[in-house]
Tab-separated table of C-alpha atoms in Angstrom:
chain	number	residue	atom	x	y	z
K	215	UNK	CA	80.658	75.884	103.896
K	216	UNK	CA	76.781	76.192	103.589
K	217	UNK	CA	75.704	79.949	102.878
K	218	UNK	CA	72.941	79.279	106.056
K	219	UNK	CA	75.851	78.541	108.476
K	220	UNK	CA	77.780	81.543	107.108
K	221	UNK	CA	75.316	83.394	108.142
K	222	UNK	CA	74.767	82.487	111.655
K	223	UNK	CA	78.731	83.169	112.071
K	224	UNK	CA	78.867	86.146	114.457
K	225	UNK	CA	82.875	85.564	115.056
K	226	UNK	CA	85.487	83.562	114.519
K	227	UNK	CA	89.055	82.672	117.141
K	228	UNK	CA	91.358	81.197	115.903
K	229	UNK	CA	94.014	80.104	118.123
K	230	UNK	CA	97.273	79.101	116.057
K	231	UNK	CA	101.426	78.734	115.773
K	232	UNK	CA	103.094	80.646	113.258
K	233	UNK	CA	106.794	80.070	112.514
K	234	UNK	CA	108.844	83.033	112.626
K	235	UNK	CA	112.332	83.339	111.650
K	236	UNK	CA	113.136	79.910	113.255
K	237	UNK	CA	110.791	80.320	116.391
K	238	UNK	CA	107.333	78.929	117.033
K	239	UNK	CA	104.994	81.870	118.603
K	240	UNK	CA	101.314	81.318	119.693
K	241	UNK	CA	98.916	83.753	117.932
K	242	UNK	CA	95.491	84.167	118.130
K	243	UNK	CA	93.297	85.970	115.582
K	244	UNK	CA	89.567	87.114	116.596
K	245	UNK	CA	87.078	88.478	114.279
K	246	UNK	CA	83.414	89.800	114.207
K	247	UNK	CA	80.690	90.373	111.816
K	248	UNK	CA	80.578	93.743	113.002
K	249	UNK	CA	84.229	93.982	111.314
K	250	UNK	CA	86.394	94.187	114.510
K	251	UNK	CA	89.300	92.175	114.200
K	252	UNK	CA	92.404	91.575	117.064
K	253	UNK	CA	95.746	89.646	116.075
K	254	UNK	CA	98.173	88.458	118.746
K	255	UNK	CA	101.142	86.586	119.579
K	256	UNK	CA	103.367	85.631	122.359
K	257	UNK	CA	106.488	86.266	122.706
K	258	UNK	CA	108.980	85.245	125.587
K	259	UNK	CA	106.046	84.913	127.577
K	260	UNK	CA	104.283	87.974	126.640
K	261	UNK	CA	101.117	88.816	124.541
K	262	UNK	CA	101.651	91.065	122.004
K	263	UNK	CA	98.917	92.973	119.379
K	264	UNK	CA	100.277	92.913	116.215
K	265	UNK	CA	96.802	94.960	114.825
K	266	UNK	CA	93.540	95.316	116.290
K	267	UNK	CA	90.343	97.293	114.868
K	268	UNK	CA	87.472	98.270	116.304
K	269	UNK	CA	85.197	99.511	113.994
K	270	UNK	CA	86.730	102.903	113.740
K	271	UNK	CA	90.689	102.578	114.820
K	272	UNK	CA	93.021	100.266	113.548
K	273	UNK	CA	96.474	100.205	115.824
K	274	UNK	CA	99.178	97.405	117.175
K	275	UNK	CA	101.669	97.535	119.457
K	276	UNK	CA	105.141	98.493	118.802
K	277	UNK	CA	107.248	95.651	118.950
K	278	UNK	CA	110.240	97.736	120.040
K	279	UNK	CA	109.066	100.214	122.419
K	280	UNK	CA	105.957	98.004	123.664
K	281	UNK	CA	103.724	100.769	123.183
K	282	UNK	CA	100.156	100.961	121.741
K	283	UNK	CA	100.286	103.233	117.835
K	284	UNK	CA	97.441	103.959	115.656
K	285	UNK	CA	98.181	103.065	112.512
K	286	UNK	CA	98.401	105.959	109.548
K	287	UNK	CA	95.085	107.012	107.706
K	288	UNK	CA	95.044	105.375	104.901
K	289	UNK	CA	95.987	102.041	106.218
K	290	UNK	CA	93.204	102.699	108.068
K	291	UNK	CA	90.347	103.596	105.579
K	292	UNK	CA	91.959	100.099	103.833
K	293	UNK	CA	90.843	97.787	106.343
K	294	UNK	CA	87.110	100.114	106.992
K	295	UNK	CA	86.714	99.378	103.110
K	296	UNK	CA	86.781	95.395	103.554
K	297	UNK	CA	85.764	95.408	107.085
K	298	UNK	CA	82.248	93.638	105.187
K	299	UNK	CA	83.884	90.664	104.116
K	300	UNK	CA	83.447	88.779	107.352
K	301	UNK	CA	83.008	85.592	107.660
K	302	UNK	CA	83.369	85.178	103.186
K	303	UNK	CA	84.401	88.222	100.913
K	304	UNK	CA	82.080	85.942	98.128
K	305	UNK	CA	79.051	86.277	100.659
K	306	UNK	CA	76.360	88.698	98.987
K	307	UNK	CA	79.717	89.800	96.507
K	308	UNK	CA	76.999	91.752	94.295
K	309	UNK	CA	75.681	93.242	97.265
K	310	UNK	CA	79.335	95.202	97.703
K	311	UNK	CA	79.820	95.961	94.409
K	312	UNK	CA	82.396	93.049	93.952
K	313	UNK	CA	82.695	91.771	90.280
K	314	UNK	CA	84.001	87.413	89.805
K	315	UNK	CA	84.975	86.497	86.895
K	316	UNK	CA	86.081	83.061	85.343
K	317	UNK	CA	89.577	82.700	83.516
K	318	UNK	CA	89.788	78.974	83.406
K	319	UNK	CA	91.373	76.104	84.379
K	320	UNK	CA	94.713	76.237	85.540
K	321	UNK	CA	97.050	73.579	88.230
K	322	UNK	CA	98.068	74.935	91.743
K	323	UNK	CA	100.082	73.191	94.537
K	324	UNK	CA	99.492	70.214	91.703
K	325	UNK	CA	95.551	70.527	92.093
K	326	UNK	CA	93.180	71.102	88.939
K	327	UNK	CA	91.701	74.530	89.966
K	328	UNK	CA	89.042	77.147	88.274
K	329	UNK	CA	90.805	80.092	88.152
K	330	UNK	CA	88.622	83.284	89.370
K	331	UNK	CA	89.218	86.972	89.344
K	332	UNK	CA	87.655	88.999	92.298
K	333	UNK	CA	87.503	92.419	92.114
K	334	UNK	CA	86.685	94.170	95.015
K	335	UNK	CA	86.365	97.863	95.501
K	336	UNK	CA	89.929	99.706	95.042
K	337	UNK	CA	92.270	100.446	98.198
K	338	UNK	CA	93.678	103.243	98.775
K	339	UNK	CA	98.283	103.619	97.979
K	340	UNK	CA	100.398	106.247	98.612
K	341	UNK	CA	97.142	108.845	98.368
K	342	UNK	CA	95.623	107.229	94.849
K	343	UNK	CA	92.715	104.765	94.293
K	344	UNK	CA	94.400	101.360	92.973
K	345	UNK	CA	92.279	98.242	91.633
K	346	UNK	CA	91.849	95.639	94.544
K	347	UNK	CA	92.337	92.098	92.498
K	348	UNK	CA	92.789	88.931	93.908
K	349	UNK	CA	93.286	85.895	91.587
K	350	UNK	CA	91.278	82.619	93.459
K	351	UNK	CA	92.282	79.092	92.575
K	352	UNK	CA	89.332	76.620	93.608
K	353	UNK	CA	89.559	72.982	93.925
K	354	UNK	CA	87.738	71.374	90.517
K	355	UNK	CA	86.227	69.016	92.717
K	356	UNK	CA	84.830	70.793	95.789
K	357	UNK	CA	85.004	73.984	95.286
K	358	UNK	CA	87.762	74.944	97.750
K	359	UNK	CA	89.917	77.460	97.412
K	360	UNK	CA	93.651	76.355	97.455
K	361	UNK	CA	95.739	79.492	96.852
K	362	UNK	CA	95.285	83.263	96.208
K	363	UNK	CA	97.478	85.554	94.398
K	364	UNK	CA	97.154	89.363	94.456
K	365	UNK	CA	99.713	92.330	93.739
K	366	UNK	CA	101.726	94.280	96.603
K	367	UNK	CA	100.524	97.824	95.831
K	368	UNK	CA	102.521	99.405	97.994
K	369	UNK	CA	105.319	99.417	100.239
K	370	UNK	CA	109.002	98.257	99.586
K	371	UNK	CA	107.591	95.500	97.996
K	372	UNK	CA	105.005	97.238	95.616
K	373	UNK	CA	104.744	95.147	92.517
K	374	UNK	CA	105.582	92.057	93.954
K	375	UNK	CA	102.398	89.040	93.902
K	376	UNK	CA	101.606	87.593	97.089
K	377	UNK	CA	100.439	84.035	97.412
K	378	UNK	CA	98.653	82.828	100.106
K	379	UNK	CA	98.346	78.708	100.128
K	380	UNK	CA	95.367	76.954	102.460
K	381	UNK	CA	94.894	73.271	103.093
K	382	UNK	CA	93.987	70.951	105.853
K	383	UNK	CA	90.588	71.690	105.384
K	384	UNK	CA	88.116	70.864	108.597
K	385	UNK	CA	84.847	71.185	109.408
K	386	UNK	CA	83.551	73.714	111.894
K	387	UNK	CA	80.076	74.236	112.633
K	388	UNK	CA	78.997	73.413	108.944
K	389	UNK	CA	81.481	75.580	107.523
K	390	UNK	CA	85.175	74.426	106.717
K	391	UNK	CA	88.205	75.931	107.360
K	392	UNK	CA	92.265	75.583	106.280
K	393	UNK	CA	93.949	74.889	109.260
K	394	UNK	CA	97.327	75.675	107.864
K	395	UNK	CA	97.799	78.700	105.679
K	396	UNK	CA	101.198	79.974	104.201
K	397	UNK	CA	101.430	83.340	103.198
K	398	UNK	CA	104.996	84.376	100.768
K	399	UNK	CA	105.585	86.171	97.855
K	400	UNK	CA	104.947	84.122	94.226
K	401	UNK	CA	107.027	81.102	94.821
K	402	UNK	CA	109.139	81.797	98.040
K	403	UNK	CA	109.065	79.909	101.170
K	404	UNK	CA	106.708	82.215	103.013
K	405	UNK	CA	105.536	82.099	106.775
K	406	UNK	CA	103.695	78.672	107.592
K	407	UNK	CA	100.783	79.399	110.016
K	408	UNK	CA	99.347	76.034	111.838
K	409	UNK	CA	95.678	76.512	112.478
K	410	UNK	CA	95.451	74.383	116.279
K	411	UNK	CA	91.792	75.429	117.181
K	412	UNK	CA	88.759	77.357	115.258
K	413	UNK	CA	85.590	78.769	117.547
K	414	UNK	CA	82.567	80.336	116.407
K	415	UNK	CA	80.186	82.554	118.208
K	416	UNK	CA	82.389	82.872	121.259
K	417	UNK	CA	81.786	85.070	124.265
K	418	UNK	CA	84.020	88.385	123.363
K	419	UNK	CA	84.981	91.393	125.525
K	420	UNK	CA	84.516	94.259	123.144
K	421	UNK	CA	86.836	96.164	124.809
K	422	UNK	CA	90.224	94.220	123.545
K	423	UNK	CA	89.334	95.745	120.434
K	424	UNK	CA	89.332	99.108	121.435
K	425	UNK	CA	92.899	101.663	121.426
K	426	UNK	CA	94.871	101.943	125.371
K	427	UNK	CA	94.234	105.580	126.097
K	428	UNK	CA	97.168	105.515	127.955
K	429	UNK	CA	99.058	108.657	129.820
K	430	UNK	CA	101.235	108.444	127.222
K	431	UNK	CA	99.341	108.967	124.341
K	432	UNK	CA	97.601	112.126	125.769
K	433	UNK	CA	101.111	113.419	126.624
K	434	UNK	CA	102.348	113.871	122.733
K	435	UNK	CA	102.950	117.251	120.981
K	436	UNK	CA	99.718	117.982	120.332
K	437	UNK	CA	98.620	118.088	124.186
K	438	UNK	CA	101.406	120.481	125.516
């Protein structure tokens, strides 16, 4: 989209389907320029937050006990260090100390592509720094980008590439979006998400953001 309407982007919903191991679930993903994000789904009926962050905090709820968890440190100082690429990581890239450079032509998902390397600054695995490169593959002809590939750094499945595949491009308030968007690892079948609705500049409650404070959280160890 134009870098103008980019700019005027304050936040983004998204309300979506993902397919799940056979089921359908609703999700929803919300996120601001201020680098806030929420992502939920519903299941049997029932809204769950898979991760939220709210400047300071990332957590989710724990899909088998239901309960609210802050998520460990460094997962945390991961998503503060890109919490600046809202609404376009490529947006003011020199700004952030991001490097692109051109490899060449190459063919994805049987398109003609340039094939870019972005190099943003590293992320943090098991306590070290590790380089934060993600290989973009941009339509010849418009400029698009049609897939992404990037390494697992850590994890079960460290070392593995991840692929993440967009298309159905439309138009949203001068800026386009994929409305479907399959994430898998390098060549596997992956998890298809089905983009049903895009808003900008919504009204937002800052406080879905924000971490429960619930009587169970201030009744751990460290409060007895």
């Amino acid at each position: 989209g134009g870098e103008e309407a980019l700019r005027n982007i304050k936040n983004v919903k998204m309300t979506a389907k993902v397919d799940a191991q056979g089921m359908t679930l609703p999700l929803e993903m919300i996120n601001t320029s201020e680098g806030k994000m929420i992502v939920s789904f519903e299941f049997q009926g029932k809204k769950m937050i898979q991760q939220a962050f709210d400047g300071e905090t990332s957590w989710g709820v724990n899909f088998m006990t239901q309960k609210a968890e802050k998520a460990d440190a460094e997962q945390t100082e991961n998503i503060k260090r890109e919490a600046g690429d809202f609404p376009e990581a490529f947006l003011d890239y020199e700004k952030k100390g991001y490097q692109i450079e051109l490899i060449g032509k190459e063919t994805m998902e049987g398109v003609e592509c340039f094939k870019v390397k972005f190099t943003k600054k590293p992320l943090l695995a098991d306590g070290e720094e590790v380089e934060n490169v993600t290989y973009y593959y941009f339509d010849t002809e418009n400029y698009i980008p049609i897939l992404t590939e990037s390494e697992i750094k850590s994890g079960q499945m460290k070392g593995a590439i991840s692929q993440t595949v967009f298309s159905d491009y439309q138009e949203v308030e001068g800026v386009y979006f994929a409305f479907s968007i399959n994430s898998r690892l390098k060549d596997g079948q992956g998890q298809p998400v089905t983009i049903e609705k895009v808003e900008v500049n919504v009204d937002i409650d800052d406080s879905i953001f924000k971490f429960p404070e619930t009587e169970e959280e201030s009744g751990t160890e460290e409060g007895k």
